[in-house]
mmCIF file of C-alpha atoms in Angstrom:
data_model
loop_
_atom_site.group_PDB
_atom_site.id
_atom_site.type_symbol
_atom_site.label_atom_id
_atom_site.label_comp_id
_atom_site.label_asym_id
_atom_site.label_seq_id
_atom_site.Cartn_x
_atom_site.Cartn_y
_atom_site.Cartn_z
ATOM 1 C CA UNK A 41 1.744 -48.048 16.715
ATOM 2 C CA UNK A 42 -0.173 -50.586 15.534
ATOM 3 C CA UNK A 43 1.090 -54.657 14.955
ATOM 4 C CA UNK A 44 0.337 -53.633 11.385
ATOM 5 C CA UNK A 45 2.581 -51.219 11.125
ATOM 6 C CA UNK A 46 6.186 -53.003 12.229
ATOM 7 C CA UNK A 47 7.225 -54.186 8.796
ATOM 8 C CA UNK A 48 7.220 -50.497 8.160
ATOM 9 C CA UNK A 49 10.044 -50.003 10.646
ATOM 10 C CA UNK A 50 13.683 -50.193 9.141
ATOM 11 C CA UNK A 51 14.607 -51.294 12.238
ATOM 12 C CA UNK A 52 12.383 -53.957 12.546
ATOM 13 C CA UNK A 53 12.826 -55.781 9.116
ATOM 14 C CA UNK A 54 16.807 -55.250 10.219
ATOM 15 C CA UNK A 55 15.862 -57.294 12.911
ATOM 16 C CA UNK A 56 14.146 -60.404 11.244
ATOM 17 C CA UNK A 57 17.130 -60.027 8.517
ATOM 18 C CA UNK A 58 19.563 -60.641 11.664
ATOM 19 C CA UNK A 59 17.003 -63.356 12.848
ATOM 20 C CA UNK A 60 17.185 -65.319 9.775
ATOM 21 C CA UNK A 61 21.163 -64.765 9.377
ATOM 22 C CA UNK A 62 22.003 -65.519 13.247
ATOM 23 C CA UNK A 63 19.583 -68.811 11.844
ATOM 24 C CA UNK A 64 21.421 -69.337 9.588
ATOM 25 C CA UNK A 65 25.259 -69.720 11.156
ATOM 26 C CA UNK A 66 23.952 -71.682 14.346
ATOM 27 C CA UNK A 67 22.471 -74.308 11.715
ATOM 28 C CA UNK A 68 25.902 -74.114 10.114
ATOM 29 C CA UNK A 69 27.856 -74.456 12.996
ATOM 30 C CA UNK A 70 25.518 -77.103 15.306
ATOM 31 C CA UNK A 71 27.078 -80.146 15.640
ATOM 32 C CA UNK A 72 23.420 -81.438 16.281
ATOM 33 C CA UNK A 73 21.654 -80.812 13.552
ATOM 34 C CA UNK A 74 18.730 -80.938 15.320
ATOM 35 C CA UNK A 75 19.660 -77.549 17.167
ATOM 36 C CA UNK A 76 16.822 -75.207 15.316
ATOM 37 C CA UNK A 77 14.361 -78.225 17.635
ATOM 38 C CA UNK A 78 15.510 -76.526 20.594
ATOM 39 C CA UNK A 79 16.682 -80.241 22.072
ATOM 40 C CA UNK A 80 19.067 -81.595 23.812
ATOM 41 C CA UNK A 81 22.464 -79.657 23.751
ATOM 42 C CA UNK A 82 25.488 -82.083 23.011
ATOM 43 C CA UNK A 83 28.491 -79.775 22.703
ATOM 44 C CA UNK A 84 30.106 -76.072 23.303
ATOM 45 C CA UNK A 85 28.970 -74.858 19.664
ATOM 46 C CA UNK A 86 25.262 -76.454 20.227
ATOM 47 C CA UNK A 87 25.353 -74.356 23.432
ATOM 48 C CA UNK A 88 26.574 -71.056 21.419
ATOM 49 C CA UNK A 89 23.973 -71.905 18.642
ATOM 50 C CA UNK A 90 20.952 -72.138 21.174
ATOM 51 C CA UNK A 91 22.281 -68.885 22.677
ATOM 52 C CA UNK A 92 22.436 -67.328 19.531
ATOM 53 C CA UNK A 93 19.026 -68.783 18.090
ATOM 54 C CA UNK A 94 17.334 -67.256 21.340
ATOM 55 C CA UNK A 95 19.112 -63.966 21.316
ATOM 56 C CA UNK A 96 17.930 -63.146 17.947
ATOM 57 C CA UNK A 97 14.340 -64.262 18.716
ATOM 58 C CA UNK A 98 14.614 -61.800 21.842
ATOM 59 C CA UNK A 99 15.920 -58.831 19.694
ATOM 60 C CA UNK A 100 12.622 -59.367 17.607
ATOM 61 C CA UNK A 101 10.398 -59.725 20.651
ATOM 62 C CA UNK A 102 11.742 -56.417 22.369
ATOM 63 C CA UNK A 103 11.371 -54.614 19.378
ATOM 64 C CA UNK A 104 7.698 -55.606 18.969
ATOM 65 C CA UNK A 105 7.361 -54.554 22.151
ATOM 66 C CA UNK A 106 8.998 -51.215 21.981
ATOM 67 C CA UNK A 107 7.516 -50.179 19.323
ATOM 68 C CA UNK A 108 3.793 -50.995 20.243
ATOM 69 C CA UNK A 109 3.733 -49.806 24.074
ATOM 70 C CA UNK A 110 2.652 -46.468 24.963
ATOM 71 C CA UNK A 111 4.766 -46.641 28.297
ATOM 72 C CA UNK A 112 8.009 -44.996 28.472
ATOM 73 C CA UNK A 113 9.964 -47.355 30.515
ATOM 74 C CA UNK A 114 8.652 -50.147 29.382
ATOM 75 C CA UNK A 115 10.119 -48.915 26.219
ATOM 76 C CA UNK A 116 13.300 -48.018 27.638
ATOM 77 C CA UNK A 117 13.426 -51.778 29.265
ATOM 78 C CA UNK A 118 12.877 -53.452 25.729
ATOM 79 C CA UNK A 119 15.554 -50.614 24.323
ATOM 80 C CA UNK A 120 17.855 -52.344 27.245
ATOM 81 C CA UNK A 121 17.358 -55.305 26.650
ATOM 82 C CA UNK A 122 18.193 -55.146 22.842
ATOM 83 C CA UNK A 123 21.346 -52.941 23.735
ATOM 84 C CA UNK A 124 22.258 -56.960 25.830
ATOM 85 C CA UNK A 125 21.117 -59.312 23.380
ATOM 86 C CA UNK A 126 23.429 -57.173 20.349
ATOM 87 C CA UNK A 127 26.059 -57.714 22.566
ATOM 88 C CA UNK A 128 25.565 -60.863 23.101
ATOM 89 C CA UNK A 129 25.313 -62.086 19.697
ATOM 90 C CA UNK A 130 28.941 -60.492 19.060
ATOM 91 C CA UNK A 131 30.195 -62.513 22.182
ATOM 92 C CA UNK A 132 28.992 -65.422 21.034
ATOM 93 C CA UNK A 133 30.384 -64.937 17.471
ATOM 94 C CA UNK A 134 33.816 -64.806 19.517
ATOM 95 C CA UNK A 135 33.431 -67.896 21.536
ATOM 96 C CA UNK A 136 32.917 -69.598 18.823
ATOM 97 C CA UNK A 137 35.741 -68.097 16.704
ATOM 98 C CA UNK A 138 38.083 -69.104 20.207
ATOM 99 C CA UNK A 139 36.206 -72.653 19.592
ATOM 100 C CA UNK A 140 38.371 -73.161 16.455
ATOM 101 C CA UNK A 141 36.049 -72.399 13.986
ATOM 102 C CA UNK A 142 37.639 -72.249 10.724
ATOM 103 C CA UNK A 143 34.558 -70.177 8.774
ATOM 104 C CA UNK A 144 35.210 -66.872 10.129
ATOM 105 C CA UNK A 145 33.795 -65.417 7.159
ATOM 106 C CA UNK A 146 30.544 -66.570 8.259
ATOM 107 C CA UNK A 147 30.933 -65.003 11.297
ATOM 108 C CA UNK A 148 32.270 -61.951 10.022
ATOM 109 C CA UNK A 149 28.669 -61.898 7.801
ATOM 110 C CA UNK A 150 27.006 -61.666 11.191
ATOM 111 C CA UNK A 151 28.870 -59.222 13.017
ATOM 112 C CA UNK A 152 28.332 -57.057 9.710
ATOM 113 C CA UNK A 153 24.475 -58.158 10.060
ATOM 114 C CA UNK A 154 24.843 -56.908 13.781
ATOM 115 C CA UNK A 155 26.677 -53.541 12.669
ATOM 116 C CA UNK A 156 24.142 -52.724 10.423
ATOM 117 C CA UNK A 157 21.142 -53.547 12.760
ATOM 118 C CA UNK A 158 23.160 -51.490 14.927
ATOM 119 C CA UNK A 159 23.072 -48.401 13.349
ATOM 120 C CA UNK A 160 19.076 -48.587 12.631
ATOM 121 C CA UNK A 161 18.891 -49.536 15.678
ATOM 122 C CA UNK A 162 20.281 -46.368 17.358
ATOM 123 C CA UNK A 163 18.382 -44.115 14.707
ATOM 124 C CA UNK A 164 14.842 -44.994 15.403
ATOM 125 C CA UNK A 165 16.200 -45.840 19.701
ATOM 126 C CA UNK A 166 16.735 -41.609 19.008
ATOM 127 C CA UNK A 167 13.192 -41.155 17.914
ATOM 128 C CA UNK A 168 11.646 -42.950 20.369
ATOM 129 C CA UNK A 169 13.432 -41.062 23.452
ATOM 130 C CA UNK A 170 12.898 -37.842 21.386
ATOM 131 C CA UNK A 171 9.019 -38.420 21.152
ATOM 132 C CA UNK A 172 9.082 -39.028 24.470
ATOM 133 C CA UNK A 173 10.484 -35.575 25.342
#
């Protein structure tokens, strides 16, 4: 596949729409507003935020790179490593709901965002492994 070719993936534009929504709450929740800078981390939610900004930039990355190798466990390492960084992202959503955040809805947005990347996710992780075969 060629780097063309990704915004033609479902899974893929799933991805940047989780990107820009997991974007989205750590700005929201960062009590330093500076937190999308990648700077100095003052508090337990700045820490959650960063985590979160970074996982979503990874799910993008592995996907990228799943999609456009030609070796099979590099694929399956990048398919991994997505699998982690999902989970991840609905850990964090918890800390930060055990943090006292009084949003939840915004939280709840993600996990749906996650859920739904989820489920593309799984779909075109089954054609992969099936071309492979």
């Amino acid at each position: 596949m060629e780097r063309n070719s990704l915004n033609s993936l479902g899974v893929y534009r799933r991805s940047l729409a989780l990107r820009d929504m997991t974007e989205a709450v750590a700005a929201y929740f960062a009590q330093n507003r500076e937190i999308l800078s990648l700077r100095k981390i003052d508090s337990f939610r700045d820490d959650i935020s960063q985590s979160l900004l970074a996982d979503a930039d990874l799910i993008t990355k592995e996907l990228e790179q799943a999609a456009l190798s030609n070796c099979p466990s590099v694929r399956m390492r990048s398919l991994s490593y997505v699998n982690i960084m999902t989970r991840n992202i609905l850990a964090y959503c918890n800390g930060l709901e055990r943090d006292g955040v009084k949003e939840k809805e915004y939280l709840n947005l993600l996990r749906k965002e996650i859920r739904i990347f989820r489920v593309s996710f799984k779909k075109w992780r089954k054609s992969l492994i099936n071309k492979n075969d």
